[in-house]
Amino acid sequence: MVRSWTVGVDVGGTFTDVVATDQLTGAVRTAKTLTRAKDPIGGIEAACHSVELAMDDISDLILGTTMATNAIVEGRLAKTALIATAGFADTVDIGRQNRRELYRMDVTPRPEPLVPPGLRLEAAERLDAEGRTVTSLDDGEAKRLADAVKALGVESVAVCLLHSYVDGRHEIRIGEELRHKTPFVALSHELNPEPREFERMNSTILNAALMPTVARYLRRLEDRLGKGTRLHLFHSAGGMASAASVETRPLSMALSGPAAGVAAAARVASQLQLPAVIAFDMGGTTTDVSIVVDGKAQIGSNHRLAGYPIRQMMVGVESIGAGGGSIARVENGAVRVGPDSAGSDPGPACYGLGGTQPTVTDANLVLGYLDAERVLGGTVCLDTQRAAASLSSVARAVGTSIHEAALGIHRVANANMVRALRRVTVESGVDARACALLAFGGAGPMHAVALAREFGISRVIVPRYSSAFSALGCLVADMRYAEQRSLRMPGSAWDSARLAQVVDGITARLATPLPKSGHDGDGLKVDVVGLVRYREQSDTVEVPLTAPYDPSAISAAFEAAHRRLYGFATDEGWELEAVRVTVFAGANRPIGPVPRATALRSCKASRRAQCWFEAGGPATTSFYDREALIPDERIAGPAIIEDPWSTVVVPPGAAVWADGHANLQITAIETAR
Amino acid sequence: MSIVNGGVDPFTVEVIRNALTAIAEEMSLIIMRSARSPLLREAGDLSSALTDASGGLVAQGRDIPAHLGIMGSTVTEFLKRVPAHRLQPGDVWFLNLPEVGGNHLPDVKAIRPVFAEGKLQAFAVNLAHWADIGGARPGSYVPDALDTWQEGLRISPLRLFTADGPDREKLDLVIANVRGGSEREGDILAQMAATRSAEARLHELFDRHSAAKVQDAIDNLHDQSESEMRAAIRALPDGVYEGEDFLDNDGIDRSPIAVRVKITVKGDEAVFDFSDTDGAARGPLNATPFTAAASVFYAMKAIAGPDIQPNAGCARPLTIITRPGSLLNPPRESPVVGGNHETSQRIVDAIFKALEPAVPARLSAGGSTTSGLLLFSGIDPRTGRWVTLYEVHGGGEGARIDRDGCPVVRAHMSNVMNTPAEIIEAFYPIRIERQTLRRHSGGDGLHCGGDGQIRCYRIMGPEMAMTSMVERCDVPPFGLQGGRPGKPFRIELIKASGETAAVDGKTHIRLHKDDRIVIETSGGGGYGAIPRTGTQ
């Protein structure tokens, strides 16, 4: 029996998506199943069965999962001890002393500290900011700490010592002792070699606390898969990692699903040669927005999860708590959509599961965009009467018709999204109007064109497999590891030999796991980015670095980038704050041939119905099956393109066609009008 | 649409509100990312706003409570000095005068008029705390200042940029009078660049909806906020409530200073009368009436309406009275640097104490309502450069009816973060010997106040100067409903010789190598009396 299938699986909160491709024939299969929260491994197996594959058909399984995130959000973490430099263990409690809500005194200012006082240990040792010893760590102290940990009866230990990002020797020494006593040890200098003790401490503790859970999960999954199937995981920095590497860095799975969506977006952007793309993934309760420039996802290390700051390489995703389930209300004459959400239980009023408050999905149904009979692959029927009834409260409060209220809610939902789009474009210094909007997820394609118009974007793309896009991202991913290291090298005291040494060291370490995972060293690619700033600035600007690391070239590239981002540059001294190395081995799997609907000579509407796009009245709108579209044939709006899982709304004035890769291309703003 | 609110439907109003807020948020992002002062880039001590053509606040970005009432007055007061007909497209005006919609000298405001369809439509304005504004001491905190001129450069409205670019001579005059040349110039450029992007975005918005429609939407937003504030006031029972709290001292005279408020709630309007507050202080603890307004807005939001949109409409149902010549409406020559973050907090405390009989369940007991500011400056021997560390210290949160206070968190008017020990040690000649909880410092009660912290700074260079601006050293954070007060702040100097001395909350001292400063921050007040043991 030949194992020829590569399978990408994205386990989300509600649905598990699968895209599978046969490496021999190029055939592609895709499906969506319900996520099994109680039986995650069985759920993955069921997802493979849903595309008619048995485990021994599969050569490579690439998994994206919210498992790590859920464990943190739901507080399912292993009992973990902390070892910190003497005088610093309470840092986990003191934090940055800020509160999360400025005006809400009823909510606690911060989440509970990750390690309670009784599990905090202090080590008699200290380095200074240059890595010199202030207090040496003697062997007795390391042994004493290991014994003390043993006595606490914890599963995991996090070690975070002051200035270990400069030199990890004390952490390594303590780690050696600990490994005799406990299997799960996380050392801060390995996970996040950057200054800021509180953030590094949190990242280290979360890693340690996830290790036992993730290790058990991976072992059970590997047992179920059997020896013949290679397991890979999709990590937050936008690539695949081996199960072994995820076991030591489980926090790297925190943004697994969204990162896979961004990776797929990057792939489409390269394929279509788009210089700048905003990836827009709107689901039921959250919307993720990110940006892809020159085919590359933006990577950052500064994130927050469940109220805890974390520092590690992750795809830059702006996540907002708004989606199809967001509830609309009128208060003091103001219309608001969200932040409250009906979620999936009870869900929008039109689900008929007990929800009565009007949601964005109810508005979309009343506007005629959704087919009540065939939504969500036929698993849920939508009740237009209930939707209309829920909207009547808003309509009454503002004195409009139900349809006007629905249109208004659709627009306000988009206005909320505009703020997220603005933040990601500002932060990456990209001219928003030059971007294409790439829409996917359950609700993204329904809002994309109206959102693009609100934001001033003219080109919208709904990619092939848009409703299982994160699973596709898993399938097409590179094997990829990234690490960022603090350097603080001023341009005036440039040492290119030292930089080369650091880069080579990181590269060698990152490349080590690659051959074991089925990639040979020859195919390795290395990407080196410098994070540069003026000496007195805080935020850095990304500058590509290439050997021999000529400082004048770096200086010029930095000034150009600074001018682009902020509109000015000065002749102040600059400094290389940190270097980020990404090592990747391209999988470059084909996504499969494009099916051609050759039997038809022109696109044929499956039906016509009345849809609302403006307050004046409904427009007769043609509905098309996505699979039946003829490539390159232009369809003028108003039109709606449907597949079993999503709905693409093409309002009047816009036009849509399927390109040669089976992506839907939409001109949002018709120039002729 | 069938409903007409001055020509614009409520959905479009909400769409425009989101767009305006996004523009203000973008301004703050740009300043934070490109500024030089650590206060701006690390701590984010800045705010951005848009106003209408008459200066009424329309939208605010990064929301710092202490700046809210200020930004609402800055442009209005500016227009009294610089009439609208003198403004040109491309202008950016800078100012920091306390009496012109200001608070204290380090908070410098940049104002850009935005024109469309041939007329003035709006202002883009931002406020940034400069790490130095000149004056008697580095960092421009002068705890023993007796007049405003000792506190630094007073910038009356000054056009630093026109459509043709910077006005080099004026810019040089400003930079010549503050410490930290290129760092200050970087801050000015960051503030300018932020207003430029706001102008471009506003033009896009006017193009999309027409200037008239945007103006209609703004009028509507003001009405919305007004009704939100009226709803918040209605949530308080009618009555007259009086409260007072005390500043430790003004840095000059050693006696406590009372902040007194009489709140009259009637229906959906409220009067905050501060007339019985003590007279203007000799030292720098005076606050401007604009700061008093900021404190009242904060307190109303926190107690009754956290979701009120900050704009000019909020002010309509509120009357705020300050007596000329008093601590909250001082003569023009009065020093004010500490009033912005110390006295403003005491105003909130007085309001909370006044409302204790009315709505105790909505209140928190006293927290660390002070900046807890220590400012270290000197030469870093590793680089030969002059450095200034501006460090604020939070204490325990006050307890509430249903929970204990949280340890170490900033209270009410400020939310500025600390600087990590690893950053301090890398960039300043200082070693942080320890940072720990100050255990058992929270006040007892049915629910206990949160604990404060202890941080120990060791001087590593030959010499540094330190300025303190710390309140709550004598008058502790209050308990509510019979809860006990938290422990007050305590600062100690341990000299290299081992000799120790208490350090005042408002002072300026010289430190030498291996001297240590230990700051212990206040615990929060408790909530509810503990029943006597033995009673069933």
mmCIF file of C-alpha atoms in Angstrom, chain A residues 86-91 93-111 113 117 120 122 126-130 132 134 160-165 194-200 304 329-337 394-395 397-401 403-409 411-412 415-419 422-423 425-433 450 453-456 488 533-541 562 565-570 572 575 577 615, chain B residues 1-3 5 9-19 21-23 25-26 29-30 32-38 41-42 63-65 68 180 182-183 186 189-190 192-193 196 201 204-205 208-209 220-221 223-225 227-228 231 234 297-298 301-303 305-307 309 352 362-364 382-383 385 391-395 397 400 402-404 406-423 425-427 431-439 453-455:
data_model
loop_
_atom_site.group_PDB
_atom_site.id
_atom_site.type_symbol
_atom_site.label_atom_id
_atom_site.label_comp_id
_atom_site.label_asym_id
_atom_site.label_seq_id
_atom_site.Cartn_x
_atom_site.Cartn_y
_atom_site.Cartn_z
ATOM 1 C CA ALA A 86 16.839 36.300 44.403
ATOM 2 C CA GLY A 87 14.586 39.309 44.936
ATOM 3 C CA PHE A 88 12.606 38.824 41.718
ATOM 4 C CA ALA A 89 10.154 35.926 42.162
ATOM 5 C CA ASP A 90 7.280 38.324 42.946
ATOM 6 C CA THR A 91 7.755 39.865 39.499
ATOM 7 C CA ASP A 93 2.648 39.217 40.648
ATOM 8 C CA ILE A 94 3.842 42.812 40.163
ATOM 9 C CA GLY A 95 3.816 42.656 36.378
ATOM 10 C CA ARG A 96 3.990 46.043 34.707
ATOM 11 C CA GLN A 97 1.606 47.453 37.388
ATOM 12 C CA ASN A 98 -0.973 48.562 34.814
ATOM 13 C CA ARG A 99 -4.649 47.585 34.734
ATOM 14 C CA ARG A 100 -6.515 46.245 31.719
ATOM 15 C CA GLU A 101 -9.717 48.269 32.078
ATOM 16 C CA LEU A 102 -9.403 51.991 32.734
ATOM 17 C CA TYR A 103 -12.961 52.648 33.893
ATOM 18 C CA ARG A 104 -14.190 49.225 35.029
ATOM 19 C CA MET A 105 -13.428 48.949 38.741
ATOM 20 C CA ASP A 106 -15.585 45.843 39.163
ATOM 21 C CA VAL A 107 -13.295 43.613 37.073
ATOM 22 C CA THR A 108 -9.956 42.552 38.529
ATOM 23 C CA PRO A 109 -7.174 44.733 37.114
ATOM 24 C CA ARG A 110 -5.078 41.739 36.026
ATOM 25 C CA PRO A 111 -5.511 37.990 35.706
ATOM 26 C CA PRO A 113 -0.411 35.454 38.683
ATOM 27 C CA PRO A 117 3.469 32.523 46.156
ATOM 28 C CA ARG A 120 8.001 30.614 43.799
ATOM 29 C CA GLU A 122 14.609 32.245 44.424
ATOM 30 C CA ARG A 126 22.994 37.270 39.491
ATOM 31 C CA LEU A 127 24.367 38.524 36.174
ATOM 32 C CA ASP A 128 24.486 42.157 35.077
ATOM 33 C CA ALA A 129 23.157 43.585 31.828
ATOM 34 C CA GLU A 130 26.456 42.784 30.059
ATOM 35 C CA ARG A 132 29.109 39.535 33.872
ATOM 36 C CA VAL A 134 27.544 39.730 40.072
ATOM 37 C CA CYS A 160 13.741 32.754 34.490
ATOM 38 C CA LEU A 161 16.868 34.487 35.739
ATOM 39 C CA LEU A 162 17.780 38.137 35.391
ATOM 40 C CA HIS A 163 19.672 38.995 32.162
ATOM 41 C CA SER A 164 19.709 35.374 30.972
ATOM 42 C CA TYR A 165 18.968 36.707 27.472
ATOM 43 C CA GLU A 194 15.110 39.175 24.936
ATOM 44 C CA PRO A 195 15.076 41.621 27.853
ATOM 45 C CA ARG A 196 11.967 42.455 29.971
ATOM 46 C CA GLU A 197 11.818 40.042 32.883
ATOM 47 C CA PHE A 198 8.053 39.983 33.420
ATOM 48 C CA GLU A 199 7.165 39.170 29.829
ATOM 49 C CA ARG A 200 9.924 36.558 29.506
ATOM 50 C CA ARG A 304 -1.089 38.916 24.722
ATOM 51 C CA ARG A 329 -28.374 47.296 20.157
ATOM 52 C CA VAL A 330 -29.591 50.880 20.416
ATOM 53 C CA GLU A 331 -28.830 52.870 23.555
ATOM 54 C CA ASN A 332 -29.149 56.575 24.206
ATOM 55 C CA GLY A 333 -29.760 57.093 20.496
ATOM 56 C CA ALA A 334 -26.527 55.347 19.498
ATOM 57 C CA VAL A 335 -26.347 52.173 17.429
ATOM 58 C CA ARG A 336 -23.682 49.693 18.522
ATOM 59 C CA VAL A 337 -22.719 46.298 17.127
ATOM 60 C CA VAL A 394 -33.533 48.024 16.433
ATOM 61 C CA ALA A 395 -35.841 49.190 13.648
ATOM 62 C CA ALA A 397 -35.729 52.280 18.262
ATOM 63 C CA VAL A 398 -34.336 54.244 15.325
ATOM 64 C CA GLY A 399 -37.607 54.517 13.384
ATOM 65 C CA THR A 400 -36.640 52.642 10.235
ATOM 66 C CA SER A 401 -37.902 49.615 8.367
ATOM 67 C CA HIS A 403 -34.512 46.156 5.970
ATOM 68 C CA GLU A 404 -33.005 49.554 6.648
ATOM 69 C CA ALA A 405 -32.035 48.397 10.117
ATOM 70 C CA ALA A 406 -30.430 45.275 8.651
ATOM 71 C CA LEU A 407 -28.479 47.346 6.135
ATOM 72 C CA GLY A 408 -27.387 49.683 8.908
ATOM 73 C CA ILE A 409 -26.168 46.818 11.103
ATOM 74 C CA ARG A 411 -22.526 48.734 7.662
ATOM 75 C CA VAL A 412 -21.756 49.302 11.345
ATOM 76 C CA ALA A 415 -17.074 50.082 10.409
ATOM 77 C CA ASN A 416 -15.832 48.120 13.447
ATOM 78 C CA MET A 417 -13.656 46.043 11.109
ATOM 79 C CA VAL A 418 -12.255 49.183 9.495
ATOM 80 C CA ARG A 419 -10.560 50.109 12.772
ATOM 81 C CA ARG A 422 -6.431 50.596 9.984
ATOM 82 C CA ARG A 423 -4.305 49.363 12.875
ATOM 83 C CA THR A 425 -1.844 48.874 7.925
ATOM 84 C CA VAL A 426 -0.554 51.728 10.091
ATOM 85 C CA GLU A 427 1.682 49.405 12.078
ATOM 86 C CA SER A 428 3.275 47.990 8.948
ATOM 87 C CA GLY A 429 3.455 51.323 7.153
ATOM 88 C CA VAL A 430 1.533 50.126 4.113
ATOM 89 C CA ASP A 431 -0.688 52.381 2.021
ATOM 90 C CA ALA A 432 -4.078 50.800 2.619
ATOM 91 C CA ARG A 433 -5.476 51.759 -0.755
ATOM 92 C CA ALA A 450 -18.675 46.521 1.382
ATOM 93 C CA ARG A 453 -15.430 50.172 -0.249
ATOM 94 C CA GLU A 454 -15.556 51.653 3.246
ATOM 95 C CA PHE A 455 -11.767 51.385 3.492
ATOM 96 C CA GLY A 456 -11.010 52.583 -0.032
ATOM 97 C CA ARG A 488 22.083 46.029 20.956
ATOM 98 C CA ARG A 533 16.040 51.830 15.769
ATOM 99 C CA TYR A 534 17.469 55.217 16.567
ATOM 100 C CA ARG A 535 19.345 54.856 19.819
ATOM 101 C CA GLU A 536 16.723 56.670 21.825
ATOM 102 C CA GLN A 537 13.717 55.129 20.145
ATOM 103 C CA SER A 538 11.786 52.155 21.457
ATOM 104 C CA ASP A 539 10.100 50.557 18.494
ATOM 105 C CA THR A 540 12.251 49.036 15.831
ATOM 106 C CA VAL A 541 12.057 48.973 12.067
ATOM 107 C CA HIS A 562 11.838 54.890 8.716
ATOM 108 C CA LEU A 565 6.778 54.388 8.100
ATOM 109 C CA TYR A 566 6.920 57.755 9.836
ATOM 110 C CA GLY A 567 7.501 60.308 7.126
ATOM 111 C CA PHE A 568 10.898 61.433 8.388
ATOM 112 C CA ALA A 569 14.422 60.284 9.126
ATOM 113 C CA THR A 570 17.238 62.001 10.972
ATOM 114 C CA GLU A 572 20.980 60.379 14.776
ATOM 115 C CA GLU A 575 21.435 50.614 16.840
ATOM 116 C CA GLU A 577 18.434 46.051 18.719
ATOM 117 C CA ALA A 615 -32.300 51.593 1.449
ATOM 118 C CA MET B 1 -33.536 56.646 5.536
ATOM 119 C CA SER B 2 -36.741 57.647 7.148
ATOM 120 C CA ILE B 3 -35.211 58.963 10.338
ATOM 121 C CA ASN B 5 -30.998 63.416 12.861
ATOM 122 C CA ASP B 9 -29.014 58.456 9.925
ATOM 123 C CA PRO B 10 -27.870 56.763 13.148
ATOM 124 C CA PHE B 11 -26.023 53.997 11.304
ATOM 125 C CA THR B 12 -23.951 56.516 9.359
ATOM 126 C CA VAL B 13 -23.281 58.332 12.629
ATOM 127 C CA GLU B 14 -21.857 55.102 14.033
ATOM 128 C CA VAL B 15 -19.803 54.487 10.884
ATOM 129 C CA ILE B 16 -18.359 58.015 11.133
ATOM 130 C CA ARG B 17 -17.739 57.613 14.872
ATOM 131 C CA ASN B 18 -15.648 54.521 14.193
ATOM 132 C CA ALA B 19 -13.723 56.335 11.466
ATOM 133 C CA THR B 21 -11.875 57.113 16.576
ATOM 134 C CA ALA B 22 -9.617 55.187 14.194
ATOM 135 C CA ILE B 23 -8.006 58.468 13.129
ATOM 136 C CA GLU B 25 -5.981 56.014 17.545
ATOM 137 C CA GLU B 26 -3.674 56.156 14.543
ATOM 138 C CA LEU B 29 0.213 54.822 17.400
ATOM 139 C CA ILE B 30 2.417 57.014 15.251
ATOM 140 C CA MET B 32 4.395 55.913 20.305
ATOM 141 C CA ARG B 33 6.278 54.263 17.503
ATOM 142 C CA SER B 34 8.408 57.195 16.435
ATOM 143 C CA ALA B 35 8.931 59.345 19.546
ATOM 144 C CA ARG B 36 12.174 59.498 21.527
ATOM 145 C CA SER B 37 11.204 60.124 25.153
ATOM 146 C CA PRO B 38 11.010 56.829 27.050
ATOM 147 C CA ARG B 41 7.699 55.117 23.662
ATOM 148 C CA GLU B 42 7.659 52.765 26.667
ATOM 149 C CA ASP B 63 -7.539 57.199 26.447
ATOM 150 C CA ILE B 64 -5.526 58.502 29.413
ATOM 151 C CA PRO B 65 -8.048 59.666 32.009
ATOM 152 C CA LEU B 68 -9.542 63.599 28.890
ATOM 153 C CA GLY B 180 18.015 66.567 25.547
ATOM 154 C CA SER B 182 17.852 65.638 19.529
ATOM 155 C CA GLU B 183 15.510 63.607 21.717
ATOM 156 C CA GLY B 186 12.403 63.752 17.697
ATOM 157 C CA LEU B 189 8.631 65.595 14.749
ATOM 158 C CA ALA B 190 6.631 62.608 15.987
ATOM 159 C CA MET B 192 3.846 66.775 13.928
ATOM 160 C CA ALA B 193 3.845 63.605 11.803
ATOM 161 C CA ARG B 196 -0.287 65.134 9.363
ATOM 162 C CA ARG B 201 -7.468 60.661 6.959
ATOM 163 C CA GLU B 204 -10.567 60.973 3.000
ATOM 164 C CA LEU B 205 -13.544 61.005 5.356
ATOM 165 C CA ARG B 208 -16.416 60.047 1.255
ATOM 166 C CA HIS B 209 -19.310 61.519 3.232
ATOM 167 C CA ASN B 220 -25.169 63.812 16.811
ATOM 168 C CA LEU B 221 -22.274 62.199 18.680
ATOM 169 C CA ASP B 223 -25.929 64.560 21.745
ATOM 170 C CA GLN B 224 -25.340 60.834 22.274
ATOM 171 C CA SER B 225 -22.613 61.420 24.852
ATOM 172 C CA SER B 227 -27.563 61.461 26.999
ATOM 173 C CA GLU B 228 -25.077 58.804 28.132
ATOM 174 C CA ALA B 231 -28.188 58.386 32.175
ATOM 175 C CA ARG B 234 -29.712 59.446 36.884
ATOM 176 C CA PHE B 297 -15.189 63.073 34.088
ATOM 177 C CA TYR B 298 -13.080 60.135 35.198
ATOM 178 C CA LYS B 301 -17.281 57.227 34.100
ATOM 179 C CA ALA B 302 -15.790 54.885 36.685
ATOM 180 C CA ILE B 303 -18.727 55.101 39.090
ATOM 181 C CA GLY B 305 -20.896 55.015 33.056
ATOM 182 C CA PRO B 306 -17.743 53.209 31.898
ATOM 183 C CA ASP B 307 -18.933 53.232 28.275
ATOM 184 C CA GLN B 309 -17.909 58.180 24.782
ATOM 185 C CA PHE B 352 -15.497 58.743 46.119
ATOM 186 C CA ARG B 362 -20.044 50.880 43.164
ATOM 187 C CA LEU B 363 -16.861 52.207 44.791
ATOM 188 C CA SER B 364 -13.397 50.875 45.536
ATOM 189 C CA ARG B 382 29.541 53.309 30.490
ATOM 190 C CA THR B 383 28.557 55.731 27.708
ATOM 191 C CA ARG B 385 25.774 60.180 28.287
ATOM 192 C CA GLU B 391 9.824 55.845 37.230
ATOM 193 C CA VAL B 392 6.315 55.637 38.658
ATOM 194 C CA HIS B 393 5.310 53.225 41.420
ATOM 195 C CA GLY B 394 1.901 51.669 41.947
ATOM 196 C CA GLY B 395 0.592 50.270 45.204
ATOM 197 C CA GLU B 397 -5.708 48.417 44.911
ATOM 198 C CA ARG B 400 -14.535 46.343 46.952
ATOM 199 C CA ASP B 402 -17.205 41.644 46.594
ATOM 200 C CA ARG B 403 -13.437 41.156 46.395
ATOM 201 C CA ASP B 404 -9.987 41.908 47.809
ATOM 202 C CA CYS B 406 -5.215 43.448 43.620
ATOM 203 C CA PRO B 407 -1.531 43.901 44.520
ATOM 204 C CA VAL B 408 0.560 46.612 42.852
ATOM 205 C CA VAL B 409 -1.579 48.374 40.309
ATOM 206 C CA ARG B 410 -1.926 51.980 39.202
ATOM 207 C CA ALA B 411 -5.078 53.716 40.361
ATOM 208 C CA HIS B 412 -7.681 55.912 38.677
ATOM 209 C CA MET B 413 -6.200 58.827 36.708
ATOM 210 C CA SER B 414 -3.064 57.104 35.505
ATOM 211 C CA ASN B 415 -2.133 53.739 34.086
ATOM 212 C CA VAL B 416 1.527 54.285 33.228
ATOM 213 C CA MET B 417 3.619 51.113 33.461
ATOM 214 C CA ASN B 418 6.893 50.503 35.277
ATOM 215 C CA THR B 419 10.218 50.073 33.509
ATOM 216 C CA PRO B 420 11.511 46.483 33.628
ATOM 217 C CA ALA B 421 14.606 45.979 35.807
ATOM 218 C CA GLU B 422 16.475 44.542 32.805
ATOM 219 C CA ILE B 423 15.814 47.714 30.804
ATOM 220 C CA GLU B 425 20.106 48.116 34.237
ATOM 221 C CA ALA B 426 20.941 48.181 30.526
ATOM 222 C CA PHE B 427 20.262 51.867 29.964
ATOM 223 C CA ARG B 431 20.918 48.236 39.672
ATOM 224 C CA ILE B 432 17.519 47.018 40.866
ATOM 225 C CA GLU B 433 18.455 44.936 43.886
ATOM 226 C CA ARG B 434 14.987 43.524 44.352
ATOM 227 C CA GLN B 435 11.333 44.007 43.467
ATOM 228 C CA THR B 436 8.983 42.197 45.817
ATOM 229 C CA LEU B 437 5.508 42.468 47.244
ATOM 230 C CA ARG B 438 5.195 44.502 50.444
ATOM 231 C CA ARG B 439 3.309 41.799 52.278
ATOM 232 C CA GLN B 453 5.559 46.648 46.470
ATOM 233 C CA ILE B 454 9.138 47.230 47.533
ATOM 234 C CA ARG B 455 11.768 48.198 44.998
#
